[in-house]
Short mmCIF file of C-alpha atoms in Angstrom, two decimals:
data_model
loop_
_atom_site.label_atom_id
_atom_site.label_comp_id
_atom_site.label_asym_id
_atom_site.label_seq_id
_atom_site.Cartn_x
_atom_site.Cartn_y
_atom_site.Cartn_z
CA ASP A 29 8.78 1.56 12.45
CA SER A 30 7.69 -1.16 10.03
CA GLY A 31 11.12 -2.78 9.80
CA VAL A 32 11.30 -2.09 6.05
CA THR A 33 14.09 0.29 5.04
CA GLN A 34 14.46 2.28 1.86
CA THR A 35 17.30 4.41 0.58
CA PRO A 36 17.69 7.12 -0.38
CA LYS A 37 14.93 9.12 1.26
CA HIS A 38 15.06 11.84 -1.38
CA LEU A 39 16.49 11.87 -4.88
CA ILE A 40 16.66 14.78 -7.29
CA THR A 41 17.86 14.11 -10.80
CA ALA A 42 17.53 15.37 -14.33
CA THR A 43 15.49 14.07 -17.24
CA GLY A 44 17.16 11.28 -19.15
CA GLN A 45 19.11 10.04 -16.15
CA ARG A 46 19.01 6.65 -14.43
CA VAL A 47 18.55 6.01 -10.72
CA THR A 48 18.46 3.01 -8.41
CA LEU A 49 16.20 2.77 -5.38
CA ARG A 50 16.98 0.26 -2.70
CA CYS A 51 14.76 -1.65 -0.30
CA SER A 52 15.51 -4.02 2.56
CA PRO A 53 12.52 -6.07 3.68
CA ARG A 54 11.63 -7.01 7.23
CA SER A 55 13.72 -9.82 8.63
CA GLY A 56 12.31 -13.11 7.39
CA ASP A 57 10.03 -11.65 4.72
CA LEU A 58 10.52 -13.24 1.33
CA SER A 59 8.23 -11.01 -0.71
CA VAL A 60 9.02 -7.48 -1.83
CA TYR A 61 6.51 -5.28 -3.62
CA TRP A 62 7.16 -1.92 -5.28
CA TYR A 63 4.49 0.77 -5.53
CA GLN A 64 4.45 4.24 -7.02
CA GLN A 65 2.44 7.04 -5.44
CA SER A 66 1.68 10.11 -7.53
CA LEU A 67 -0.93 12.82 -7.23
CA ASP A 68 -2.74 11.90 -10.43
CA GLN A 69 -2.46 8.10 -10.35
CA GLY A 70 -2.63 7.41 -6.63
CA LEU A 71 -0.94 4.27 -5.35
CA GLN A 72 -0.08 1.89 -8.17
CA PHE A 73 1.48 -1.53 -7.93
CA LEU A 74 4.64 -1.89 -10.01
CA ILE A 75 6.21 -5.28 -9.43
CA HIS A 76 6.45 -8.16 -6.93
CA TYR A 77 9.40 -10.40 -6.18
CA TYR A 78 9.32 -13.51 -4.07
CA ASN A 79 12.57 -15.08 -2.92
CA GLY A 80 14.49 -13.70 -5.86
CA GLU A 81 11.94 -14.44 -8.57
CA GLU A 82 9.56 -12.04 -10.26
CA ARG A 83 5.98 -12.99 -9.40
CA ALA A 84 3.77 -10.28 -10.79
CA LYS A 85 3.96 -7.11 -12.81
CA GLY A 86 1.60 -4.21 -12.59
CA ASN A 87 1.73 -0.83 -14.25
CA ILE A 88 5.49 -0.83 -14.63
CA LEU A 89 7.01 0.98 -17.58
CA GLU A 90 9.54 -0.76 -19.79
CA ARG A 91 12.08 1.86 -18.71
CA PHE A 92 11.78 0.51 -15.17
CA SER A 93 13.19 -2.77 -13.92
CA ALA A 94 13.74 -4.44 -10.60
CA GLN A 95 15.52 -7.35 -9.04
CA GLN A 96 15.72 -9.11 -5.71
CA PHE A 97 19.08 -10.35 -4.53
CA PRO A 98 19.99 -13.51 -2.58
CA ASP A 99 20.02 -11.53 0.67
CA LEU A 100 16.42 -10.55 -0.22
CA HIS A 101 17.02 -6.84 -0.62
CA SER A 102 15.56 -5.38 -3.77
CA GLU A 103 16.45 -2.60 -6.17
CA LEU A 104 14.21 -0.68 -8.50
CA ASN A 105 15.99 0.80 -11.50
CA LEU A 106 14.43 3.74 -13.30
CA SER A 107 16.03 4.86 -16.56
CA SER A 108 15.52 7.55 -19.20
CA LEU A 109 13.71 9.50 -16.55
CA GLU A 110 10.90 11.85 -17.48
CA LEU A 111 9.26 14.63 -15.52
CA GLY A 112 6.21 12.42 -15.04
CA ASP A 113 8.27 9.86 -13.13
CA SER A 114 8.46 12.23 -10.20
CA ALA A 115 6.65 10.41 -7.41
CA LEU A 116 7.00 8.61 -4.12
CA TYR A 117 8.22 5.06 -4.54
CA PHE A 118 7.40 2.62 -1.79
CA CYS A 119 8.47 -0.88 -1.20
CA ALA A 120 6.55 -3.25 1.01
CA SER A 121 7.38 -6.66 2.34
CA SER A 122 5.28 -9.58 3.36
CA GLU A 123 5.94 -12.82 5.17
CA SER A 124 4.12 -14.66 2.46
CA ARG A 125 5.14 -18.07 1.38
CA PHE A 126 4.15 -19.15 -2.11
CA ARG A 127 0.68 -17.61 -1.86
CA SER A 128 0.98 -14.07 -0.62
CA TYR A 129 -2.06 -13.74 1.63
CA GLY A 130 -0.21 -11.80 4.22
CA GLU A 131 -0.42 -8.16 5.08
CA GLN A 132 2.20 -5.91 3.58
CA TYR A 133 4.42 -3.61 5.60
CA PHE A 134 5.64 -0.47 3.90
CA GLY A 135 8.92 1.33 4.01
CA PRO A 136 9.15 5.13 4.42
CA GLY A 137 9.46 5.65 0.67
CA THR A 138 11.87 7.38 -1.68
CA ARG A 139 10.74 10.71 -3.03
CA LEU A 140 12.02 11.09 -6.59
CA THR A 141 12.04 14.50 -8.21
CA VAL A 142 12.94 14.70 -11.88
CA THR A 143 13.84 18.21 -13.08
CA GLY B 18 -10.18 -5.14 -13.16
CA GLU B 19 -10.44 -4.53 -9.47
CA ASP B 20 -11.49 -1.11 -8.29
CA VAL B 21 -11.65 0.44 -4.84
CA GLU B 22 -13.58 3.65 -4.22
CA GLN B 23 -13.43 6.03 -1.28
CA SER B 24 -14.76 9.49 -0.58
CA LEU B 25 -11.90 11.99 -0.68
CA PHE B 26 -12.51 14.11 2.40
CA LEU B 27 -13.93 13.82 5.91
CA SER B 28 -13.92 16.42 8.62
CA VAL B 29 -14.84 15.67 12.24
CA ARG B 30 -14.58 17.35 15.63
CA GLU B 31 -12.14 16.08 18.21
CA GLY B 32 -13.81 13.51 20.43
CA ASP B 33 -16.42 12.51 17.85
CA SER B 34 -16.41 9.24 15.93
CA SER B 35 -15.13 9.15 12.37
CA VAL B 36 -16.47 6.72 9.79
CA ILE B 37 -14.52 6.23 6.58
CA ASN B 38 -16.22 4.22 3.87
CA CYS B 39 -14.91 2.15 1.00
CA THR B 40 -16.47 0.06 -1.75
CA TYR B 41 -14.73 -2.54 -3.84
CA THR B 42 -15.67 -4.40 -6.96
CA ASP B 43 -13.78 -7.67 -6.86
CA SER B 44 -16.12 -10.24 -5.35
CA SER B 45 -13.25 -12.65 -4.84
CA SER B 46 -11.42 -10.22 -2.56
CA THR B 47 -10.33 -12.14 0.46
CA TYR B 48 -8.40 -9.60 2.44
CA LEU B 49 -9.30 -5.98 3.02
CA TYR B 50 -6.96 -3.53 4.67
CA TRP B 51 -6.86 -0.06 6.12
CA TYR B 52 -3.64 1.92 5.91
CA LYS B 53 -2.87 5.36 7.38
CA GLN B 54 -0.51 7.85 5.78
CA GLU B 55 0.60 10.93 7.68
CA PRO B 56 2.15 13.88 5.81
CA GLY B 57 5.56 13.00 4.42
CA ALA B 58 5.42 9.48 5.81
CA GLY B 59 4.94 5.96 4.57
CA LEU B 60 1.87 3.78 4.88
CA GLN B 61 1.12 2.33 8.27
CA LEU B 62 -1.00 -0.81 8.39
CA LEU B 63 -3.85 -0.12 10.80
CA THR B 64 -5.94 -3.22 10.56
CA TYR B 65 -7.26 -5.83 8.19
CA ILE B 66 -10.22 -8.12 7.89
CA PHE B 67 -10.78 -11.41 6.15
CA SER B 68 -13.83 -11.80 3.96
CA ASN B 69 -15.29 -14.47 6.24
CA MET B 70 -15.64 -11.88 9.00
CA ASP B 71 -18.28 -9.19 9.45
CA MET B 72 -16.54 -7.10 12.05
CA LYS B 73 -13.20 -6.62 13.69
CA GLN B 74 -12.45 -4.39 16.64
CA ASP B 75 -9.03 -3.20 17.73
CA GLN B 76 -9.01 -0.60 20.49
CA ARG B 77 -10.50 2.58 18.98
CA LEU B 78 -10.82 1.04 15.53
CA THR B 79 -13.81 -0.93 14.31
CA VAL B 80 -13.94 -2.42 10.83
CA LEU B 81 -17.28 -3.46 9.37
CA LEU B 82 -17.58 -5.55 6.22
CA ASN B 83 -20.75 -5.97 4.22
CA LYS B 84 -19.73 -8.58 1.71
CA LYS B 85 -23.06 -8.54 -0.12
CA ASP B 86 -22.74 -4.81 -0.88
CA LYS B 87 -18.92 -4.97 -1.11
CA HIS B 88 -18.74 -2.19 1.44
CA LEU B 89 -16.05 -1.73 4.05
CA SER B 90 -15.95 0.90 6.76
CA LEU B 91 -13.46 2.04 9.36
CA ARG B 92 -14.81 3.66 12.49
CA ILE B 93 -12.42 5.59 14.72
CA ALA B 94 -13.87 6.23 18.16
CA ASP B 95 -12.95 9.35 20.15
CA THR B 96 -11.09 10.86 17.19
CA GLN B 97 -7.99 12.81 18.15
CA THR B 98 -5.99 15.46 16.27
CA GLY B 99 -3.26 12.84 15.84
CA ASP B 100 -5.68 10.85 13.72
CA SER B 101 -5.54 13.51 11.00
CA ALA B 102 -4.09 11.71 8.00
CA ILE B 103 -5.02 10.05 4.73
CA TYR B 104 -6.67 6.66 5.13
CA PHE B 105 -6.41 4.10 2.36
CA CYS B 106 -8.61 1.13 1.84
CA ALA B 107 -6.96 -1.74 -0.04
CA GLU B 108 -7.94 -5.19 -1.16
CA SER B 109 -6.10 -8.27 -2.22
CA THR B 110 -7.24 -11.38 -4.00
CA PRO B 111 -5.53 -14.75 -3.99
CA ARG B 112 -4.45 -16.09 -7.36
CA ASP B 113 -3.12 -19.46 -8.42
CA SER B 114 0.15 -17.75 -9.24
CA GLY B 115 0.35 -16.78 -5.61
CA ASN B 116 0.55 -13.07 -6.28
CA THR B 117 -1.80 -10.67 -4.58
CA PRO B 118 -0.60 -7.09 -4.96
CA LEU B 119 -2.67 -4.55 -3.11
CA VAL B 120 -5.23 -2.49 -4.99
CA PHE B 121 -5.72 0.83 -3.24
CA GLY B 122 -8.46 3.40 -3.16
CA LYS B 123 -7.50 7.03 -3.71
CA GLY B 124 -7.54 7.68 0.04
CA THR B 125 -9.77 9.67 2.39
CA ARG B 126 -8.23 12.75 3.94
CA LEU B 127 -9.44 12.97 7.54
CA SER B 128 -9.24 16.37 9.18
CA VAL B 129 -9.86 16.58 12.90
CA ILE B 130 -10.96 19.93 14.23
CA ALA B 131 -9.95 20.73 17.80
#
């Protein structure tokens, strides 16, 4: 158990809908990263938050957004869902300070299926 | 941009050693990681190595880094059926902005034959 929790574990929804994925980092970790894992694209970095502020963006679509709250949990919002958004979404946390050198610990993931 | 390459499949007999290889392109990579993913599960951090090291050993796991060739390997001694999984190599690079998201390879599927 990495100490990172994600809910829900599975999510099935229809095209055009909006969903919210939730992540709680390990106790004391200030950084949260979101990744998407799909068969064709592999593991892709989406976005990084540090202590409530966005730090880096990767291959995140404009239909997707995220935030990190004062209690350090994070939510990833996916809207206008398309079939191609079906994937495993992972969050990871790190005990990084300003420069995130540290190793990242992953949650169990949320499997999103868009029908 | 950064790129990490791995062979996709490896099959070994139980009790043998497994060697999973990885190459990366970013010469400024400072941290290199190995993650394990079992079916239906998340990514488990196995080990990591800093670029100022050549080797790191942790029980059955040995990581070798050839910085000149940008080649990383993970050796699993006495491979067991429980080692069957997908192994991901990942690298991270420090930036002035302080953000170092992981760049992953496509993963090597290790099958252990009893």
